[in-house]
CSV table of C-alpha atoms in Angstrom, one decimal:
chain,number,residue,atom,x,y,z
U,1,MET,CA,19.6,36.4,-7.4
U,2,THR,CA,19.2,35.0,-3.9
U,3,PRO,CA,19.3,31.3,-3.4
U,4,GLY,CA,16.0,29.7,-2.4
U,5,PRO,CA,15.4,28.6,1.2
U,6,VAL,CA,17.4,25.5,2.2
U,7,PRO,CA,15.2,22.5,1.9
U,8,ALA,CA,13.9,21.4,5.3
U,9,PRO,CA,14.8,17.9,6.6
U,10,LEU,CA,12.3,15.5,5.3
U,11,ASP,CA,11.6,13.9,8.6
U,12,GLU,CA,10.3,16.9,10.5
U,13,PRO,CA,6.6,17.3,10.0
U,14,GLY,CA,6.6,20.9,11.1
U,15,SER,CA,9.4,21.9,8.8
U,16,ASP,CA,7.3,22.6,5.7
U,17,GLU,CA,6.0,26.0,4.7
U,18,PRO,CA,2.7,27.0,6.3
U,19,ILE,CA,-0.2,26.9,3.9
U,20,ASP,CA,-1.2,30.4,3.0
U,21,ASP,CA,-4.4,31.9,1.6
U,22,LEU,CA,-3.4,31.4,-2.0
U,23,ASP,CA,-2.5,27.7,-1.3
U,24,LEU,CA,-5.9,27.3,0.3
U,25,ALA,CA,-7.6,28.9,-2.7
U,26,ILE,CA,-5.8,26.6,-5.1
U,27,LEU,CA,-6.7,23.6,-3.0
U,28,ALA,CA,-10.3,24.7,-2.9
U,29,GLY,CA,-10.2,25.2,-6.6
U,30,LEU,CA,-8.8,21.7,-7.1
U,31,ALA,CA,-11.4,20.1,-4.9
U,32,ASP,CA,-14.0,21.9,-6.9
U,33,LEU,CA,-12.5,20.8,-10.3
U,34,TYR,CA,-12.3,17.2,-9.2
U,35,ARG,CA,-15.8,17.3,-7.8
U,36,ARG,CA,-17.1,18.4,-11.2
U,37,ALA,CA,-14.9,16.3,-13.4
U,38,ASP,CA,-15.2,13.1,-11.4
U,39,PRO,CA,-18.1,13.2,-8.9
U,40,VAL,CA,-18.8,10.5,-6.5
U,41,PRO,CA,-21.3,8.4,-8.4
U,42,ALA,CA,-24.9,9.0,-7.7
U,43,GLY,CA,-26.3,6.6,-5.2
U,44,LEU,CA,-22.9,5.3,-4.0
U,45,VAL,CA,-23.3,6.7,-0.5
U,46,GLU,CA,-26.8,5.2,-0.2
U,47,ARG,CA,-25.6,1.8,-1.4
U,48,ILE,CA,-22.8,1.9,1.2
U,49,GLN,CA,-25.2,3.0,3.9
U,50,PHE,CA,-27.5,0.1,3.0
U,51,ALA,CA,-24.6,-2.3,3.1
U,52,VAL,CA,-23.3,-1.3,6.5
U,53,ASP,CA,-26.7,-1.6,8.2
U,54,LEU,CA,-26.0,-5.0,9.5
U,55,ASP,CA,-27.1,-6.4,12.9
U,56,ASP,CA,-23.8,-8.0,13.5
U,57,LEU,CA,-20.8,-6.0,12.6
U,58,ASP,CA,-18.3,-8.8,13.1
U,59,VAL,CA,-18.4,-9.7,9.5
U,60,GLU,CA,-15.9,-10.9,6.8
U,61,VAL,CA,-16.1,-9.1,3.5
U,62,CYS,CA,-16.6,-11.1,0.4
U,63,ARG,CA,-15.2,-9.1,-2.5
U,64,LEU,CA,-16.6,-8.9,-5.9
U,65,ARG,CA,-14.4,-10.9,-8.2
U,66,ASP,CA,-12.8,-8.8,-10.9
U,67,ASP,CA,-14.1,-10.7,-13.9
U,68,SER,CA,-17.7,-10.6,-12.7
U,69,ASP,CA,-20.1,-9.6,-15.3
U,70,LEU,CA,-21.3,-6.6,-13.4
U,71,VAL,CA,-20.7,-3.0,-13.0
U,72,PRO,CA,-20.6,-3.2,-9.2
U,73,ALA,CA,-23.7,-1.9,-7.6
U,74,GLY,CA,-24.4,0.4,-10.5
U,75,ALA,CA,-27.8,0.1,-12.1
U,76,ARG,CA,-27.2,-1.6,-15.4
U,77,GLY,CA,-29.1,-2.0,-18.6
U,78,GLN,CA,-31.0,-4.8,-20.4
U,79,GLU,CA,-29.3,-8.1,-19.6
U,80,GLU,CA,-31.7,-10.7,-18.5
U,81,SER,CA,-29.2,-12.6,-16.5
U,82,ARG,CA,-25.7,-12.3,-15.3
U,83,THR,CA,-23.3,-14.1,-13.1
U,84,VAL,CA,-21.4,-12.6,-10.3
U,85,THR,CA,-18.7,-14.1,-8.1
U,86,PHE,CA,-17.6,-13.0,-4.6
U,87,ASP,CA,-14.5,-14.2,-2.8
U,88,SER,CA,-13.5,-14.2,0.8
U,89,THR,CA,-10.7,-16.0,2.5
U,90,ASN,CA,-12.6,-19.2,3.1
U,91,LEU,CA,-15.7,-19.0,1.0
U,92,THR,CA,-16.6,-18.2,-2.6
U,93,ILE,CA,-20.2,-17.3,-3.5
U,94,MET,CA,-21.3,-17.4,-7.1
U,95,ILE,CA,-24.7,-16.2,-8.1
U,96,THR,CA,-26.6,-16.0,-11.3
U,97,ILE,CA,-29.2,-13.3,-11.3
U,98,SER,CA,-32.1,-13.6,-13.7
U,99,VAL,CA,-35.0,-11.4,-14.3
U,100,VAL,CA,-38.2,-13.3,-14.5
U,101,PRO,CA,-41.4,-12.3,-16.4
U,102,ASP,CA,-43.2,-10.9,-13.3
U,103,ASP,CA,-40.3,-8.4,-13.0
U,104,THR,CA,-38.9,-9.9,-9.9
U,105,VAL,CA,-35.4,-11.5,-9.8
U,106,ARG,CA,-34.4,-15.1,-9.3
U,107,LEU,CA,-31.1,-15.9,-7.8
U,108,ASP,CA,-29.3,-19.2,-8.3
U,109,GLY,CA,-26.3,-19.5,-6.0
U,110,TRP,CA,-23.4,-21.8,-5.3
U,111,LEU,CA,-21.2,-21.8,-2.3
U,112,ALA,CA,-17.6,-23.2,-2.5
U,113,PRO,CA,-16.4,-25.1,-0.8
U,114,PRO,CA,-19.9,-26.7,-0.7
U,115,ALA,CA,-21.6,-26.4,2.6
U,116,ALA,CA,-25.2,-26.4,3.9
U,117,LEU,CA,-25.1,-22.9,5.3
U,118,ARG,CA,-27.8,-20.4,6.0
U,119,VAL,CA,-28.0,-17.7,3.3
U,120,GLU,CA,-29.8,-14.4,3.8
U,121,LEU,CA,-30.5,-11.8,1.2
U,122,ARG,CA,-31.1,-8.4,2.6
U,123,THR,CA,-33.2,-6.2,0.4
U,124,THR,CA,-34.7,-2.8,1.0
U,125,THR,CA,-38.0,-4.4,1.8
U,126,GLY,CA,-36.9,-7.1,4.1
U,127,HIS,CA,-34.8,-10.3,4.4
U,128,LEU,CA,-35.2,-13.4,2.4
U,129,SER,CA,-33.5,-16.5,3.6
U,130,THR,CA,-32.9,-20.0,2.6
U,131,ASP,CA,-30.5,-22.9,3.3
U,132,ALA,CA,-27.9,-24.0,0.8
U,133,ASP,CA,-28.0,-27.8,0.3
U,134,GLU,CA,-25.0,-30.0,1.0
U,135,ARG,CA,-23.7,-29.3,-2.5
U,136,GLY,CA,-23.7,-25.6,-1.6
U,137,ARG,CA,-26.6,-24.7,-4.0
U,138,PHE,CA,-29.3,-22.4,-3.1
U,139,VAL,CA,-32.2,-20.6,-4.9
U,140,ILE,CA,-33.9,-17.4,-3.8
U,141,GLU,CA,-37.0,-16.4,-5.8
U,142,SER,CA,-39.3,-13.4,-6.0
U,143,VAL,CA,-36.5,-11.0,-5.1
U,144,PRO,CA,-37.6,-7.4,-5.6
U,145,ARG,CA,-35.5,-5.4,-8.0
U,146,GLY,CA,-33.3,-2.9,-6.3
U,147,LEU,CA,-30.5,-3.0,-3.7
U,148,ALA,CA,-29.6,-6.3,-2.1
U,149,GLN,CA,-26.8,-7.9,-0.2
U,150,LEU,CA,-26.0,-11.5,0.7
U,151,VAL,CA,-25.1,-12.6,4.2
U,152,VAL,CA,-23.9,-16.2,4.7
U,153,ARG,CA,-24.0,-17.4,8.2
U,154,THR,CA,-21.0,-19.6,8.8
U,155,PRO,CA,-21.2,-22.2,11.6
U,156,ALA,CA,-20.7,-21.0,15.1
U,157,ASP,CA,-19.0,-24.3,16.2
U,158,GLY,CA,-15.7,-23.7,14.3
U,159,THR,CA,-12.7,-21.8,15.4
U,160,ALA,CA,-13.0,-18.1,16.2
U,161,ASP,CA,-12.3,-17.3,12.6
U,162,ASP,CA,-14.9,-19.5,11.2
U,163,ASP,CA,-18.0,-18.2,13.0
U,164,ARG,CA,-18.3,-14.9,11.3
U,165,SER,CA,-20.9,-14.0,8.8
U,166,VAL,CA,-19.6,-13.4,5.4
U,167,VAL,CA,-21.2,-10.4,3.6
U,168,THR,CA,-21.1,-9.2,0.0
U,169,PRO,CA,-21.2,-5.5,-1.1
U,170,SER,CA,-24.6,-4.3,-2.0
U,171,ILE,CA,-25.5,-4.8,-5.6
U,172,VAL,CA,-28.4,-3.7,-7.7
U,173,MET,CA,-30.6,-6.7,-8.7
O,1,MET,CA,-1.4,31.4,25.6
O,2,THR,CA,-1.7,28.5,23.3
O,3,PRO,CA,-1.8,29.3,19.6
O,4,GLN,CA,-5.2,29.8,18.2
O,5,VAL,CA,-6.5,27.1,15.9
O,6,ALA,CA,-9.0,28.0,13.2
O,7,PRO,CA,-12.4,27.1,14.5
O,8,ALA,CA,-13.9,25.4,11.4
O,9,PRO,CA,-11.6,22.3,11.2
O,10,ASP,CA,-11.7,22.0,14.9
O,11,ASP,CA,-15.5,21.9,15.0
O,12,ARG,CA,-15.5,19.4,12.2
O,13,ARG,CA,-13.1,17.2,14.0
O,14,ALA,CA,-15.2,17.4,17.2
O,15,HIS,CA,-18.3,16.5,15.1
O,16,LEU,CA,-16.5,13.5,13.6
O,17,ALA,CA,-15.3,12.5,17.0
O,18,ASP,CA,-18.8,12.5,18.3
O,19,LEU,CA,-20.1,10.6,15.3
O,20,LEU,CA,-17.4,8.0,15.8
O,21,LEU,CA,-18.2,7.6,19.5
O,22,SER,CA,-21.9,7.1,18.6
O,23,ALA,CA,-21.2,4.7,15.8
O,24,ARG,CA,-19.0,2.6,18.1
O,25,ASP,CA,-22.0,2.5,20.5
O,26,GLY,CA,-24.1,1.1,17.7
O,27,SER,CA,-25.8,4.2,16.2
O,28,ARG,CA,-26.6,3.5,12.6
O,29,GLU,CA,-27.4,7.1,12.0
O,30,ALA,CA,-24.0,8.1,13.1
O,31,LEU,CA,-22.4,5.5,10.9
O,32,HIS,CA,-24.4,6.7,8.0
O,33,GLN,CA,-23.2,10.3,8.6
O,34,ILE,CA,-19.6,9.1,8.7
O,35,VAL,CA,-20.1,7.3,5.4
O,36,ALA,CA,-21.6,10.4,3.8
O,37,GLU,CA,-18.8,12.6,5.2
O,38,LEU,CA,-15.8,10.5,4.2
O,39,THR,CA,-16.9,8.7,1.1
O,40,PRO,CA,-15.8,11.7,-1.2
O,41,LEU,CA,-12.2,11.5,0.2
O,42,LEU,CA,-12.1,7.7,-0.3
O,43,TRP,CA,-13.5,8.1,-3.8
O,44,HIS,CA,-10.8,10.5,-4.8
O,45,VAL,CA,-8.0,8.4,-3.2
O,46,ALA,CA,-9.2,5.4,-5.2
O,47,ARG,CA,-9.6,7.4,-8.4
O,48,ALA,CA,-6.1,8.8,-8.0
O,49,GLN,CA,-4.8,5.3,-8.3
O,50,GLY,CA,-6.0,5.2,-11.9
O,51,LEU,CA,-8.9,2.7,-11.6
O,52,ASP,CA,-12.0,3.2,-13.6
O,53,ALA,CA,-15.2,4.4,-11.9
O,54,ALA,CA,-16.9,1.0,-11.7
O,55,MET,CA,-13.9,-0.5,-9.9
O,56,CYS,CA,-13.6,2.4,-7.5
O,57,ASP,CA,-17.3,2.1,-6.7
O,58,ASP,CA,-16.6,-1.4,-5.5
O,59,VAL,CA,-13.3,-0.6,-3.8
O,60,VAL,CA,-14.9,2.1,-1.7
O,61,GLN,CA,-17.8,0.0,-0.7
O,62,THR,CA,-15.5,-2.9,0.2
O,63,THR,CA,-13.4,-0.6,2.3
O,64,TRP,CA,-16.4,0.6,4.4
O,65,LEU,CA,-17.6,-3.0,4.9
O,66,SER,CA,-14.1,-3.9,6.1
O,67,LEU,CA,-14.2,-1.1,8.6
O,68,LEU,CA,-17.2,-2.6,10.5
O,69,ARG,CA,-15.3,-5.3,12.4
O,70,ASN,CA,-12.5,-2.9,13.2
O,71,LEU,CA,-14.7,0.0,14.3
O,72,ASP,CA,-14.4,-0.6,18.0
O,73,GLN,CA,-10.6,-0.3,17.9
O,74,ILE,CA,-10.6,3.1,16.2
O,75,ARG,CA,-10.5,5.9,18.7
O,76,SER,CA,-10.0,9.2,17.0
O,77,PRO,CA,-11.1,10.9,13.8
O,78,GLU,CA,-7.4,11.0,12.6
O,79,ALA,CA,-7.1,7.2,13.1
O,80,LEU,CA,-10.4,6.7,11.3
O,81,ARG,CA,-9.3,8.7,8.3
O,82,ALA,CA,-5.9,7.0,8.3
O,83,TRP,CA,-7.4,3.6,8.5
O,84,LEU,CA,-9.9,4.2,5.7
O,85,VAL,CA,-7.4,5.8,3.4
O,86,THR,CA,-4.9,3.1,3.9
O,87,VAL,CA,-7.4,0.4,3.2
O,88,VAL,CA,-9.0,2.0,0.2
O,89,ARG,CA,-5.6,2.5,-1.4
O,90,ARG,CA,-4.6,-1.1,-0.6
O,91,GLU,CA,-7.9,-2.4,-2.1
O,92,ALA,CA,-7.4,-0.2,-5.1
O,93,ARG,CA,-3.9,-1.6,-5.7
O,94,ARG,CA,-5.1,-5.1,-5.2
O,95,VAL,CA,-7.7,-4.6,-7.9
O,96,GLY,CA,-5.5,-2.5,-10.1
O,97,GLY,CA,-2.7,-5.0,-9.9
O,98,VAL,CA,-4.6,-7.6,-11.9
O,99,GLY,CA,-4.3,-5.4,-14.9
O,100,VAL,CA,-7.9,-4.8,-15.6
O,101,ARG,CA,-7.6,-1.0,-15.4
O,102,GLU,CA,-9.8,0.1,-18.2
O,103,ARG,CA,-13.1,-1.7,-17.7
O,104,PRO,CA,-15.5,0.5,-19.6
O,105,VAL,CA,-17.8,2.6,-17.6
O,106,ALA,CA,-21.4,1.7,-18.2
O,107,VAL,CA,-23.4,4.2,-20.2
O,108,ASP,CA,-26.1,4.5,-17.6
O,109,SER,CA,-23.6,5.2,-14.9
O,110,LEU,CA,-22.6,8.3,-16.8
O,111,GLU,CA,-26.2,9.2,-17.3
O,112,SER,CA,-26.6,9.0,-13.5
O,113,VAL,CA,-24.2,11.9,-13.1
O,114,PRO,CA,-26.2,15.0,-12.2
O,115,ASP,CA,-26.6,16.8,-15.4
O,116,ASP,CA,-27.7,20.4,-15.9
O,117,GLY,CA,-27.9,20.0,-19.6
O,118,ARG,CA,-24.4,21.1,-20.6
O,119,PRO,CA,-21.7,18.8,-22.2
O,120,PHE,CA,-19.4,17.1,-19.7
O,121,ASP,CA,-16.3,18.9,-21.1
O,122,GLU,CA,-17.9,22.3,-20.7
O,123,LEU,CA,-18.8,21.5,-17.1
O,124,LEU,CA,-15.3,20.4,-16.4
O,125,MET,CA,-13.7,23.5,-17.9
O,126,GLU,CA,-16.2,26.0,-16.5
O,127,GLY,CA,-14.7,29.3,-15.7
O,128,GLU,CA,-11.4,30.6,-17.0
O,129,ARG,CA,-9.7,30.0,-13.7
O,130,GLY,CA,-10.9,26.5,-13.7
O,131,THR,CA,-9.5,26.0,-17.1
O,132,ALA,CA,-6.2,27.5,-16.2
O,133,LEU,CA,-6.0,25.4,-13.0
O,134,TRP,CA,-6.8,22.2,-14.9
O,135,ARG,CA,-4.1,23.0,-17.5
O,136,ALA,CA,-1.5,23.6,-14.8
O,137,VAL,CA,-2.4,20.5,-12.8
O,138,ARG,CA,-2.0,18.3,-15.9
O,139,GLN,CA,1.6,19.5,-16.2
O,140,LEU,CA,2.5,18.2,-12.7
O,141,SER,CA,4.1,14.8,-12.1
O,142,GLN,CA,1.6,11.9,-11.4
O,143,ARG,CA,2.9,11.9,-7.9
O,144,CYS,CA,2.1,15.5,-7.4
O,145,GLN,CA,-1.3,15.2,-9.0
O,146,GLU,CA,-2.2,12.3,-6.8
O,147,LEU,CA,-0.9,14.0,-3.6
O,148,LEU,CA,-2.7,17.4,-4.3
O,149,ARG,CA,-5.9,15.6,-5.3
O,150,VAL,CA,-6.0,13.8,-2.0
O,151,VAL,CA,-4.9,16.8,0.1
O,152,ALA,CA,-7.7,18.9,-1.5
O,153,PHE,CA,-10.2,16.6,0.1
O,154,VAL,CA,-8.8,16.8,3.6
O,155,GLU,CA,-10.1,20.1,4.9
O,156,ARG,CA,-7.0,20.9,6.8
O,157,PRO,CA,-4.2,18.8,5.5
O,158,ASP,CA,-4.1,15.8,7.8
O,159,TYR,CA,-0.7,14.5,7.2
O,160,GLU,CA,-1.2,11.2,8.8
O,161,SER,CA,-4.0,10.1,6.6
O,162,VAL,CA,-2.5,11.7,3.5
O,163,ALA,CA,0.8,10.0,4.2
O,164,ALA,CA,-1.1,6.7,4.6
O,165,ALA,CA,-2.9,7.3,1.4
O,166,LEU,CA,0.2,7.8,-0.6
O,167,GLY,CA,2.4,5.3,1.1
O,168,MET,CA,4.9,8.0,2.2
O,169,PRO,CA,6.7,8.4,5.5
O,170,ARG,CA,4.6,10.8,7.4
O,171,GLY,CA,7.3,13.5,7.7
O,172,SER,CA,7.8,13.8,4.0
O,173,VAL,CA,4.2,14.7,3.2
O,174,GLY,CA,4.5,18.3,4.3
O,175,PRO,CA,7.6,19.1,2.2
O,176,THR,CA,6.3,17.1,-0.8
O,177,ARG,CA,3.0,18.9,-0.6
O,178,GLY,CA,4.9,22.1,-0.4
O,179,ARG,CA,7.0,21.3,-3.4
O,180,CYS,CA,4.0,20.2,-5.5
O,181,LEU,CA,2.0,23.3,-4.5
O,182,ALA,CA,5.0,25.6,-5.3
O,183,LYS,CA,5.2,24.0,-8.8
O,184,LEU,CA,1.5,24.4,-9.3
O,185,ARG,CA,1.7,28.1,-8.2
O,186,ASN,CA,4.5,28.8,-10.6
O,187,LEU,CA,2.6,27.2,-13.4
O,188,LEU,CA,-0.5,29.2,-12.5
O,189,MET,CA,1.3,32.5,-12.2
O,190,SER,CA,2.4,32.2,-15.8
O,191,GLN,CA,-1.2,32.2,-16.8
O,192,PRO,CA,-3.1,35.5,-17.0
O,193,GLU,CA,-6.3,34.2,-15.4
O,194,TRP,CA,-4.4,33.7,-12.1
O,195,SER,CA,-1.6,36.2,-12.2
O,196,THR,CA,-4.0,39.1,-12.2
O,197,THR,CA,-5.0,38.6,-8.6
């Protein structure tokens, strides 16, 4: 029996075996398996495309908090209301989303720390905006069901870090 | 003469480079195309971290949003991939670190998976070769499974982004990939569905 090839030094990128046709076939087979077994969820690409369609790209991302009662962005069943929290470095946005009898959605929100900021809701049919009061509360009514994304305009008179808009991921109302 | 490079990956690279340039100039259409093109890679990087589908959905979207304000500093397709893959993995770890790894997948999100009427398991195991490949992959270490899963979604293994994805020094991706592939080949060759070719 002949000994195998001496292992190449780990720090030389070119030192590995070139990929041959069988390797490529295996990798293609793997990609195919994973595509079938675990496909990118339907609509995810569209939800992202909606979310990145912002006028101003200099935004800070407000992440969905882990314990939010939401399957993020996925269409979800029968609940009449649910509460979702988003966190960014300097701002927390909590919203309660309720379906009202005319089949639109009402959104009750709180900003923390409390601040009277401009709040915009981007929907697939246009923008709805309002101002939070000094306690950080805001209400947006008659929201069409479907994709939406919150954009909170933070004041432009602060430091460079403060004058960014804060945006949430798109979620399905 | 310079060595010939296979045309397909080169074309694809050029295509992505063009899209990146347009997106940085403000083209939404170009940005949309980049999202469509690279989301599958990011999805599989996130899923390879062991998060459930709902969490990965969020992690992938957050990653794209985070890209926006960094877009004008990213100059090449390789840098773009590396940046995205690094961030998606970091986001996945941030979420996964809290310990909520098994949030149940909503029923309707399963229903939204394209369905041609066959049971999920059957779809997964379609074809004897597919079955054999799946059996073999499951015998690899977690590390190898993760690496090969990610490599499979980079057309021509792009070591920089794969290294970033897996938190490995760049130079060790090639050899590690080689070892993982070699193990997988050995496992496959012991199965009749693959050894006959």
